[in-house]
């Protein structure tokens, strides 16, 4: 069997003893090699020159020298594999052989067989195989990076070779660049310092790498990584310079973008830190002010004072929204920008930030101008934020900066938070005041929109509905109890806001119907605003709603809710009046809090359906069926509700005398 890589190889073997030579030569021949045996280093050099063998095998101990000397001479003569074959067990010798770029094989470790295997490696796929000049040129031509060769022996080191990748990279053809120095790729934005570094490397005959801003033939700039190395002849003289050109534009752009992003992040962090330093403690202080203030005017005054005292803010004022005049009027002010702020009013239809903030419900900014009485003072940046709770806007806070560049998005976010907190505080104060006050705002709104749910329901029933009562369940669903002079269909349109229609009593002359409306209807919004629905009547042409609101801002918000939802809305009554049931309202609220949804529904259906009248206008079975429960379960809910109502009236009311025993 022949060894792969040895079969057919031309081997020159240098031996000092004939008997050893015979054994090695026979072993190599058995592996398929053609062996020429010589006895000296000089003879080996002659054989290499004459035969041009594939490799040389030499013993270490030779008559006039050793294998290392021969190895070095062969390296200078011809670049081909050399294997040193020795019986010495010397690691230093092995290292010396390997350092001279040869291979070392001990004879005692496998003998000729080991030599053949090692020789097969040298001559096989892993061997250093010499390549032709044609193959070298082809490899350079087809390399993926630009390659240039400049003649260092001629003035100005002209190019004598460029590959195809260089042509693609620069747009210049070979004919256009040969004979020229490669500096023609430089342009107006080429860094002179990088050019000097490249020149210093070439002048010093040292390898050098730089990145230059070069220009293609069409004038397009690109970033070029240039690696230049000198090529020396046998005497060590530099004859050429080889250069490698790599387009690194995308990497440079990515690096530039990364630096820009990092700088933007640093700038953003500096801005955030600046804002935080400027408004440090503002939210905390405003919260403390809102907790301690006992009146709305105190809230408005103290919020203005605290905001105006913040570094970077020059002044602040709070205005109340007056819907009757469609304007914002000053309630409080602080700061030194304009003393006339105390008499300020802003038309809600104007372009002033305060007016826009009320209209949009968001923070609005603007620059100062003295051109209009509705505008803000000159040379000041301005931010206005609404003071709102849910959908009720109580006023607006307007803040002036110390200069025209005082505000950014962080200020808007911060002041919007202050506005929401202030609106919540005003709502709490107003709610307490309205509960304790004897006055409410009575409102009547008529809706003439054929698409309104109650109008559609009245048209389908061919009947007029009258208000009997209302209940709002824990899930937000609004339940209306409506009386009618005829039966009402229980069919519900899937697209309608009416969720269910249930007949409580079906007397042919008078019926009681339970209508469940979704929480997002206008009637549901009234409950969110703290408005009490007191009456309504509905026909196939219009619905008249009558309700009481705890204060004018809430009443206006309720009217706005109708106008936003329906067409044909008319405000037919809007007036303040004495509360007729001041003490009773608190009692009713307490009782409602005690009842479950089922208990309240059972009590309302029984009461509005005439169950407590004699004779009964509706039976317990009818009421149970309308709730979808058994008769016994209905009576359990009804008795529990009655017990809680009586308990609240007889035991827990502090304004009643104790019941004598």
PDB file of N, CA and C in Angstrom, residues 178-243:
ATOM      1  N   UNK A 178      -2.334  53.535 -14.072  1.00  0.00           N
ATOM      2  CA  UNK A 178      -0.957  53.051 -14.136  1.00  0.00           C
ATOM      3  C   UNK A 178      -0.017  54.191 -14.496  1.00  0.00           C
ATOM      4  N   UNK A 179       1.110  54.240 -13.810  1.00  0.00           N
ATOM      5  CA  UNK A 179       2.088  55.295 -14.026  1.00  0.00           C
ATOM      6  C   UNK A 179       1.847  56.521 -13.165  1.00  0.00           C
ATOM      7  N   UNK A 180       0.791  56.534 -12.356  1.00  0.00           N
ATOM      8  CA  UNK A 180       0.483  57.686 -11.494  1.00  0.00           C
ATOM      9  C   UNK A 180       0.651  57.285 -10.031  1.00  0.00           C
ATOM     10  N   UNK A 181       0.963  58.258  -9.195  1.00  0.00           N
ATOM     11  CA  UNK A 181       0.981  58.029  -7.760  1.00  0.00           C
ATOM     12  C   UNK A 181      -0.462  57.966  -7.259  1.00  0.00           C
ATOM     13  N   UNK A 182      -0.697  57.139  -6.259  1.00  0.00           N
ATOM     14  CA  UNK A 182      -2.077  56.879  -5.809  1.00  0.00           C
ATOM     15  C   UNK A 182      -2.712  58.071  -5.108  1.00  0.00           C
ATOM     16  N   UNK A 183      -1.963  59.175  -4.953  1.00  0.00           N
ATOM     17  CA  UNK A 183      -2.536  60.338  -4.255  1.00  0.00           C
ATOM     18  C   UNK A 183      -3.658  61.006  -5.055  1.00  0.00           C
ATOM     19  N   UNK A 184      -3.863  60.595  -6.319  1.00  0.00           N
ATOM     20  CA  UNK A 184      -4.945  61.207  -7.104  1.00  0.00           C
ATOM     21  C   UNK A 184      -6.320  60.914  -6.494  1.00  0.00           C
ATOM     22  N   UNK A 185      -6.402  59.947  -5.582  1.00  0.00           N
ATOM     23  CA  UNK A 185      -7.678  59.669  -4.912  1.00  0.00           C
ATOM     24  C   UNK A 185      -8.002  60.684  -3.826  1.00  0.00           C
ATOM     25  N   UNK A 186      -7.041  61.507  -3.452  1.00  0.00           N
ATOM     26  CA  UNK A 186      -7.270  62.492  -2.387  1.00  0.00           C
ATOM     27  C   UNK A 186      -8.085  63.665  -2.918  1.00  0.00           C
ATOM     28  N   UNK A 187      -8.704  64.426  -1.973  1.00  0.00           N
ATOM     29  CA  UNK A 187      -9.535  65.563  -2.347  1.00  0.00           C
ATOM     30  C   UNK A 187      -9.559  66.616  -1.260  1.00  0.00           C
ATOM     31  N   UNK A 188     -10.497  67.559  -1.362  1.00  0.00           N
ATOM     32  CA  UNK A 188     -10.510  68.711  -0.445  1.00  0.00           C
ATOM     33  C   UNK A 188     -10.715  68.340   1.020  1.00  0.00           C
ATOM     34  N   UNK A 189     -11.428  67.240   1.306  1.00  0.00           N
ATOM     35  CA  UNK A 189     -11.704  66.876   2.699  1.00  0.00           C
ATOM     36  C   UNK A 189     -10.825  65.736   3.197  1.00  0.00           C
ATOM     37  N   UNK A 190      -9.776  65.425   2.448  1.00  0.00           N
ATOM     38  CA  UNK A 190      -8.839  64.395   2.911  1.00  0.00           C
ATOM     39  C   UNK A 190      -8.009  64.965   4.060  1.00  0.00           C
ATOM     40  N   UNK A 191      -7.922  64.207   5.149  1.00  0.00           N
ATOM     41  CA  UNK A 191      -7.229  64.688   6.343  1.00  0.00           C
ATOM     42  C   UNK A 191      -5.715  64.749   6.095  1.00  0.00           C
ATOM     43  N   UNK A 192      -5.099  65.943   6.162  1.00  0.00           N
ATOM     44  CA  UNK A 192      -3.646  66.050   5.928  1.00  0.00           C
ATOM     45  C   UNK A 192      -2.836  65.240   6.933  1.00  0.00           C
ATOM     46  N   UNK A 193      -3.321  65.131   8.160  1.00  0.00           N
ATOM     47  CA  UNK A 193      -2.588  64.386   9.176  1.00  0.00           C
ATOM     48  C   UNK A 193      -2.516  62.908   8.813  1.00  0.00           C
ATOM     49  N   UNK A 194      -3.606  62.353   8.305  1.00  0.00           N
ATOM     50  CA  UNK A 194      -3.597  60.948   7.881  1.00  0.00           C
ATOM     51  C   UNK A 194      -2.669  60.751   6.690  1.00  0.00           C
ATOM     52  N   UNK A 195      -2.640  61.735   5.779  1.00  0.00           N
ATOM     53  CA  UNK A 195      -1.732  61.649   4.629  1.00  0.00           C
ATOM     54  C   UNK A 195      -0.285  61.662   5.100  1.00  0.00           C
ATOM     55  N   UNK A 196       0.047  62.523   6.064  1.00  0.00           N
ATOM     56  CA  UNK A 196       1.413  62.577   6.586  1.00  0.00           C
ATOM     57  C   UNK A 196       1.801  61.257   7.257  1.00  0.00           C
ATOM     58  N   UNK A 197       0.866  60.649   7.960  1.00  0.00           N
ATOM     59  CA  UNK A 197       1.143  59.366   8.596  1.00  0.00           C
ATOM     60  C   UNK A 197       1.434  58.291   7.557  1.00  0.00           C
ATOM     61  N   UNK A 198       0.654  58.283   6.462  1.00  0.00           N
ATOM     62  CA  UNK A 198       0.883  57.321   5.389  1.00  0.00           C
ATOM     63  C   UNK A 198       2.252  57.555   4.742  1.00  0.00           C
ATOM     64  N   UNK A 199       2.569  58.840   4.486  1.00  0.00           N
ATOM     65  CA  UNK A 199       3.848  59.169   3.857  1.00  0.00           C
ATOM     66  C   UNK A 199       5.025  58.768   4.745  1.00  0.00           C
ATOM     67  N   UNK A 200       4.882  58.952   6.048  1.00  0.00           N
ATOM     68  CA  UNK A 200       5.957  58.602   6.969  1.00  0.00           C
ATOM     69  C   UNK A 200       6.217  57.103   6.963  1.00  0.00           C
ATOM     70  N   UNK A 201       5.163  56.306   6.884  1.00  0.00           N
ATOM     71  CA  UNK A 201       5.334  54.863   6.826  1.00  0.00           C
ATOM     72  C   UNK A 201       6.059  54.430   5.570  1.00  0.00           C
ATOM     73  N   UNK A 202       5.685  55.033   4.429  1.00  0.00           N
ATOM     74  CA  UNK A 202       6.336  54.678   3.163  1.00  0.00           C
ATOM     75  C   UNK A 202       7.795  55.119   3.170  1.00  0.00           C
ATOM     76  N   UNK A 203       8.046  56.347   3.622  1.00  0.00           N
ATOM     77  CA  UNK A 203       9.426  56.839   3.657  1.00  0.00           C
ATOM     78  C   UNK A 203      10.289  56.008   4.595  1.00  0.00           C
ATOM     79  N   UNK A 204       9.689  55.461   5.639  1.00  0.00           N
ATOM     80  CA  UNK A 204      10.441  54.644   6.576  1.00  0.00           C
ATOM     81  C   UNK A 204      10.484  53.185   6.205  1.00  0.00           C
ATOM     82  N   UNK A 205       9.910  52.866   5.042  1.00  0.00           N
ATOM     83  CA  UNK A 205       9.872  51.473   4.577  1.00  0.00           C
ATOM     84  C   UNK A 205       9.280  50.553   5.637  1.00  0.00           C
ATOM     85  N   UNK A 206       8.185  51.017   6.274  1.00  0.00           N
ATOM     86  CA  UNK A 206       7.511  50.254   7.307  1.00  0.00           C
ATOM     87  C   UNK A 206       6.048  50.044   6.912  1.00  0.00           C
ATOM     88  N   UNK A 207       5.450  48.938   7.331  1.00  0.00           N
ATOM     89  CA  UNK A 207       4.006  48.768   7.089  1.00  0.00           C
ATOM     90  C   UNK A 207       3.219  49.878   7.786  1.00  0.00           C
ATOM     91  N   UNK A 208       2.156  50.355   7.168  1.00  0.00           N
ATOM     92  CA  UNK A 208       1.360  51.445   7.730  1.00  0.00           C
ATOM     93  C   UNK A 208      -0.094  51.265   7.322  1.00  0.00           C
ATOM     94  N   UNK A 209      -1.002  51.653   8.228  1.00  0.00           N
ATOM     95  CA  UNK A 209      -2.451  51.569   7.967  1.00  0.00           C
ATOM     96  C   UNK A 209      -3.087  52.890   8.365  1.00  0.00           C
ATOM     97  N   UNK A 210      -3.880  53.459   7.477  1.00  0.00           N
ATOM     98  CA  UNK A 210      -4.599  54.704   7.763  1.00  0.00           C
ATOM     99  C   UNK A 210      -5.982  54.621   7.133  1.00  0.00           C
ATOM    100  N   UNK A 211      -6.884  55.505   7.577  1.00  0.00           N
ATOM    101  CA  UNK A 211      -8.200  55.647   6.947  1.00  0.00           C
ATOM    102  C   UNK A 211      -8.289  57.048   6.379  1.00  0.00           C
ATOM    103  N   UNK A 212      -8.532  57.137   5.076  1.00  0.00           N
ATOM    104  CA  UNK A 212      -8.543  58.408   4.360  1.00  0.00           C
ATOM    105  C   UNK A 212      -9.906  58.656   3.741  1.00  0.00           C
ATOM    106  N   UNK A 213     -10.252  59.919   3.659  1.00  0.00           N
ATOM    107  CA  UNK A 213     -11.433  60.302   2.890  1.00  0.00           C
ATOM    108  C   UNK A 213     -10.968  60.499   1.445  1.00  0.00           C
ATOM    109  N   UNK A 214     -11.244  59.508   0.603  1.00  0.00           N
ATOM    110  CA  UNK A 214     -10.859  59.558  -0.804  1.00  0.00           C
ATOM    111  C   UNK A 214     -12.063  59.857  -1.674  1.00  0.00           C
ATOM    112  N   UNK A 215     -11.806  59.997  -2.978  1.00  0.00           N
ATOM    113  CA  UNK A 215     -12.868  60.369  -3.912  1.00  0.00           C
ATOM    114  C   UNK A 215     -12.830  59.445  -5.123  1.00  0.00           C
ATOM    115  N   UNK A 216     -14.011  58.987  -5.519  1.00  0.00           N
ATOM    116  CA  UNK A 216     -14.107  58.162  -6.713  1.00  0.00           C
ATOM    117  C   UNK A 216     -13.991  59.056  -7.962  1.00  0.00           C
ATOM    118  N   UNK A 217     -13.957  58.411  -9.111  1.00  0.00           N
ATOM    119  CA  UNK A 217     -13.805  59.171 -10.356  1.00  0.00           C
ATOM    120  C   UNK A 217     -14.962  60.149 -10.563  1.00  0.00           C
ATOM    121  N   UNK A 218     -16.202  59.758 -10.114  1.00  0.00           N
ATOM    122  CA  UNK A 218     -17.363  60.635 -10.286  1.00  0.00           C
ATOM    123  C   UNK A 218     -17.465  61.712  -9.204  1.00  0.00           C
ATOM    124  N   UNK A 219     -16.460  61.819  -8.348  1.00  0.00           N
ATOM    125  CA  UNK A 219     -16.451  62.848  -7.317  1.00  0.00           C
ATOM    126  C   UNK A 219     -17.082  62.436  -6.006  1.00  0.00           C
ATOM    127  N   UNK A 220     -17.645  61.233  -5.965  1.00  0.00           N
ATOM    128  CA  UNK A 220     -18.292  60.773  -4.734  1.00  0.00           C
ATOM    129  C   UNK A 220     -17.233  60.446  -3.670  1.00  0.00           C
ATOM    130  N   UNK A 221     -17.362  61.004  -2.478  1.00  0.00           N
ATOM    131  CA  UNK A 221     -16.387  60.695  -1.426  1.00  0.00           C
ATOM    132  C   UNK A 221     -16.657  59.335  -0.800  1.00  0.00           C
ATOM    133  N   UNK A 222     -15.628  58.702  -0.305  1.00  0.00           N
ATOM    134  CA  UNK A 222     -15.785  57.458   0.445  1.00  0.00           C
ATOM    135  C   UNK A 222     -14.603  57.329   1.399  1.00  0.00           C
ATOM    136  N   UNK A 223     -14.828  56.539   2.445  1.00  0.00           N
ATOM    137  CA  UNK A 223     -13.769  56.297   3.423  1.00  0.00           C
ATOM    138  C   UNK A 223     -12.994  55.056   3.007  1.00  0.00           C
ATOM    139  N   UNK A 224     -11.676  55.209   2.877  1.00  0.00           N
ATOM    140  CA  UNK A 224     -10.820  54.165   2.345  1.00  0.00           C
ATOM    141  C   UNK A 224      -9.794  53.769   3.415  1.00  0.00           C
ATOM    142  N   UNK A 225      -9.828  52.498   3.804  1.00  0.00           N
ATOM    143  CA  UNK A 225      -8.777  51.996   4.679  1.00  0.00           C
ATOM    144  C   UNK A 225      -7.624  51.524   3.793  1.00  0.00           C
ATOM    145  N   UNK A 226      -6.473  52.158   3.962  1.00  0.00           N
ATOM    146  CA  UNK A 226      -5.308  51.873   3.130  1.00  0.00           C
ATOM    147  C   UNK A 226      -4.252  51.173   3.985  1.00  0.00           C
ATOM    148  N   UNK A 227      -3.889  49.948   3.598  1.00  0.00           N
ATOM    149  CA  UNK A 227      -2.811  49.198   4.247  1.00  0.00           C
ATOM    150  C   UNK A 227      -1.672  49.064   3.242  1.00  0.00           C
ATOM    151  N   UNK A 228      -0.505  49.587   3.575  1.00  0.00           N
ATOM    152  CA  UNK A 228       0.644  49.577   2.674  1.00  0.00           C
ATOM    153  C   UNK A 228       1.789  48.829   3.347  1.00  0.00           C
ATOM    154  N   UNK A 229       2.461  47.952   2.582  1.00  0.00           N
ATOM    155  CA  UNK A 229       3.615  47.204   3.099  1.00  0.00           C
ATOM    156  C   UNK A 229       4.708  47.191   2.038  1.00  0.00           C
ATOM    157  N   UNK A 230       5.986  47.285   2.457  1.00  0.00           N
ATOM    158  CA  UNK A 230       7.093  47.249   1.492  1.00  0.00           C
ATOM    159  C   UNK A 230       7.397  45.819   1.048  1.00  0.00           C
ATOM    160  N   UNK A 231       7.883  45.652  -0.176  1.00  0.00           N
ATOM    161  CA  UNK A 231       8.340  44.365  -0.709  1.00  0.00           C
ATOM    162  C   UNK A 231       9.832  44.500  -1.003  1.00  0.00           C
ATOM    163  N   UNK A 232      10.625  43.590  -0.449  1.00  0.00           N
ATOM    164  CA  UNK A 232      12.083  43.657  -0.593  1.00  0.00           C
ATOM    165  C   UNK A 232      12.594  42.534  -1.488  1.00  0.00           C
ATOM    166  N   UNK A 233      13.755  42.784  -2.100  1.00  0.00           N
ATOM    167  CA  UNK A 233      14.396  41.740  -2.894  1.00  0.00           C
ATOM    168  C   UNK A 233      15.331  40.925  -1.999  1.00  0.00           C
ATOM    169  N   UNK A 234      16.151  40.047  -2.624  1.00  0.00           N
ATOM    170  CA  UNK A 234      17.013  39.172  -1.840  1.00  0.00           C
ATOM    171  C   UNK A 234      18.030  39.919  -1.002  1.00  0.00           C
ATOM    172  N   UNK A 235      18.389  41.121  -1.413  1.00  0.00           N
ATOM    173  CA  UNK A 235      19.375  41.895  -0.652  1.00  0.00           C
ATOM    174  C   UNK A 235      18.750  42.765   0.421  1.00  0.00           C
ATOM    175  N   UNK A 236      17.420  42.742   0.502  1.00  0.00           N
ATOM    176  CA  UNK A 236      16.740  43.552   1.509  1.00  0.00           C
ATOM    177  C   UNK A 236      16.333  44.928   1.034  1.00  0.00           C
ATOM    178  N   UNK A 237      16.560  45.253  -0.227  1.00  0.00           N
ATOM    179  CA  UNK A 237      16.187  46.560  -0.773  1.00  0.00           C
ATOM    180  C   UNK A 237      14.705  46.574  -1.126  1.00  0.00           C
ATOM    181  N   UNK A 238      14.009  47.662  -0.737  1.00  0.00           N
ATOM    182  CA  UNK A 238      12.584  47.802  -1.059  1.00  0.00           C
ATOM    183  C   UNK A 238      12.453  48.088  -2.544  1.00  0.00           C
ATOM    184  N   UNK A 239      11.770  47.230  -3.241  1.00  0.00           N
ATOM    185  CA  UNK A 239      11.558  47.400  -4.685  1.00  0.00           C
ATOM    186  C   UNK A 239      10.140  47.844  -5.025  1.00  0.00           C
ATOM    187  N   UNK A 240       9.181  47.465  -4.186  1.00  0.00           N
ATOM    188  CA  UNK A 240       7.778  47.804  -4.465  1.00  0.00           C
ATOM    189  C   UNK A 240       7.038  48.042  -3.150  1.00  0.00           C
ATOM    190  N   UNK A 241       5.914  48.689  -3.281  1.00  0.00           N
ATOM    191  CA  UNK A 241       4.969  48.799  -2.167  1.00  0.00           C
ATOM    192  C   UNK A 241       3.645  48.190  -2.615  1.00  0.00           C
ATOM    193  N   UNK A 242       3.118  47.295  -1.805  1.00  0.00           N
ATOM    194  CA  UNK A 242       1.802  46.726  -2.087  1.00  0.00           C
ATOM    195  C   UNK A 242       0.786  47.396  -1.177  1.00  0.00           C
ATOM    196  N   UNK A 243      -0.316  47.797  -1.760  1.00  0.00           N
ATOM    197  CA  UNK A 243      -1.361  48.476  -0.987  1.00  0.00           C
ATOM    198  C   UNK A 243      -2.683  47.746  -1.083  1.00  0.00           C
TER     199      UNK A 243
END
